[in-house]
XYZ file of C-alpha atoms in Angstrom:
126
model
C 94.126 100.310 114.687
C 95.024 101.548 111.474
C 98.067 104.120 111.026
C 97.336 107.275 109.966
C 97.099 108.063 105.931
C 100.240 109.589 104.623
C 99.880 111.834 100.856
C 100.505 110.335 97.660
C 103.687 111.217 96.809
C 102.446 112.076 93.264
C 100.527 110.717 90.075
C 102.485 108.822 88.929
C 100.664 107.297 86.371
C 96.662 107.767 84.512
C 96.030 105.083 81.832
C 93.504 104.091 79.031
C 92.164 100.879 79.469
C 91.913 100.070 75.995
C 91.113 96.584 73.289
C 93.370 98.284 70.833
C 96.183 100.002 72.024
C 98.432 99.029 68.735
C 95.050 101.353 67.467
C 95.228 104.072 69.551
C 98.991 104.678 69.825
C 98.929 107.243 66.453
C 96.005 109.008 68.361
C 98.253 109.408 71.842
C 101.234 109.844 70.431
C 100.664 112.578 66.274
C 97.747 113.857 67.681
C 98.279 115.170 70.980
C 102.342 114.820 70.120
C 102.808 112.814 74.200
C 106.723 111.572 72.944
C 106.980 107.711 74.169
C 108.732 106.643 76.936
C 108.356 102.917 77.084
C 107.204 100.122 75.270
C 105.835 96.722 76.251
C 105.081 95.618 71.877
C 101.007 96.236 72.062
C 100.539 95.132 75.796
C 101.080 98.888 77.795
C 102.316 101.785 76.171
C 103.608 104.974 78.009
C 104.057 108.708 76.979
C 105.578 111.214 79.115
C 103.663 114.289 80.336
C 105.261 116.978 82.154
C 106.739 115.390 85.614
C 103.753 112.213 85.233
C 102.984 109.931 82.546
C 99.951 108.669 80.249
C 99.463 105.390 79.142
C 97.737 102.855 76.927
C 97.345 99.317 78.637
C 95.608 96.043 76.917
C 92.677 94.274 78.827
C 95.192 91.968 80.400
C 97.218 94.793 81.907
C 94.516 97.055 83.186
C 92.732 94.746 84.831
C 90.634 95.189 86.962
C 89.494 97.649 84.704
C 87.946 96.971 81.588
C 87.231 100.243 79.828
C 87.964 103.892 80.738
C 90.544 106.034 82.585
C 91.895 105.012 85.302
C 94.147 106.860 87.637
C 97.682 105.436 89.726
C 98.479 107.144 92.360
C 102.187 106.784 93.901
C 102.559 106.520 97.849
C 105.257 105.290 99.899
C 104.084 102.102 100.942
C 100.533 99.940 101.553
C 100.467 100.385 105.372
C 97.143 100.554 106.702
C 95.813 100.787 103.323
C 92.990 98.152 102.930
C 91.502 99.172 106.319
C 90.755 102.974 105.453
C 90.216 102.282 102.160
C 87.195 99.669 103.604
C 86.477 101.770 106.254
C 85.299 104.826 104.024
C 82.944 102.904 101.669
C 85.606 101.469 99.017
C 86.505 97.940 98.272
C 90.025 96.703 98.017
C 89.872 94.317 94.529
C 93.601 92.560 94.648
C 97.802 93.538 95.210
C 99.659 92.655 92.471
C 103.535 92.118 92.688
C 105.547 93.872 89.490
C 108.216 92.120 90.802
C 111.532 94.720 89.967
C 108.790 97.144 89.095
C 106.955 97.833 92.030
C 103.434 96.739 93.071
C 99.833 98.324 92.510
C 97.193 97.420 94.956
C 93.684 97.892 92.398
C 90.567 99.098 94.401
C 87.130 100.903 93.416
C 86.077 104.100 95.501
C 82.267 104.460 96.449
C 80.986 105.329 93.482
C 82.669 102.139 92.108
C 85.541 103.908 89.606
C 88.774 102.227 89.339
C 92.038 103.623 91.996
C 95.545 102.186 91.927
C 97.837 103.108 94.738
C 101.594 102.031 92.551
C 104.358 101.528 95.680
C 108.134 100.814 94.112
C 110.332 98.258 94.347
C 112.909 98.877 97.087
C 116.077 99.055 95.147
C 118.879 96.262 95.280
C 121.103 96.378 97.808
C 124.314 96.417 95.512
């Protein structure tokens, strides 16, 4: 039996799967006034938006997304999540370990929308 779902801690990020993030950068920074918080070349450009993040991701970074927006929910852990997702009619697509950044569990909801659960990496021992 899987554990009960704990609610997400917050919306960690919403990102746009973009063919050319660099060409969209001027719009998001200039037209929308979003300040850059982090940039990994033209692969990932992350902006601050209140207490959350908005980002542009190249298609390689956005995978498995190929277009559109992806909501990323920050969670404490992934315990029982795959079972709950499948039981509710969703599909688990995979887990991506990003080392010191944390890990992302990608899934599709019952209508096929891509959602990701983000778990921060454990703090390094001092």
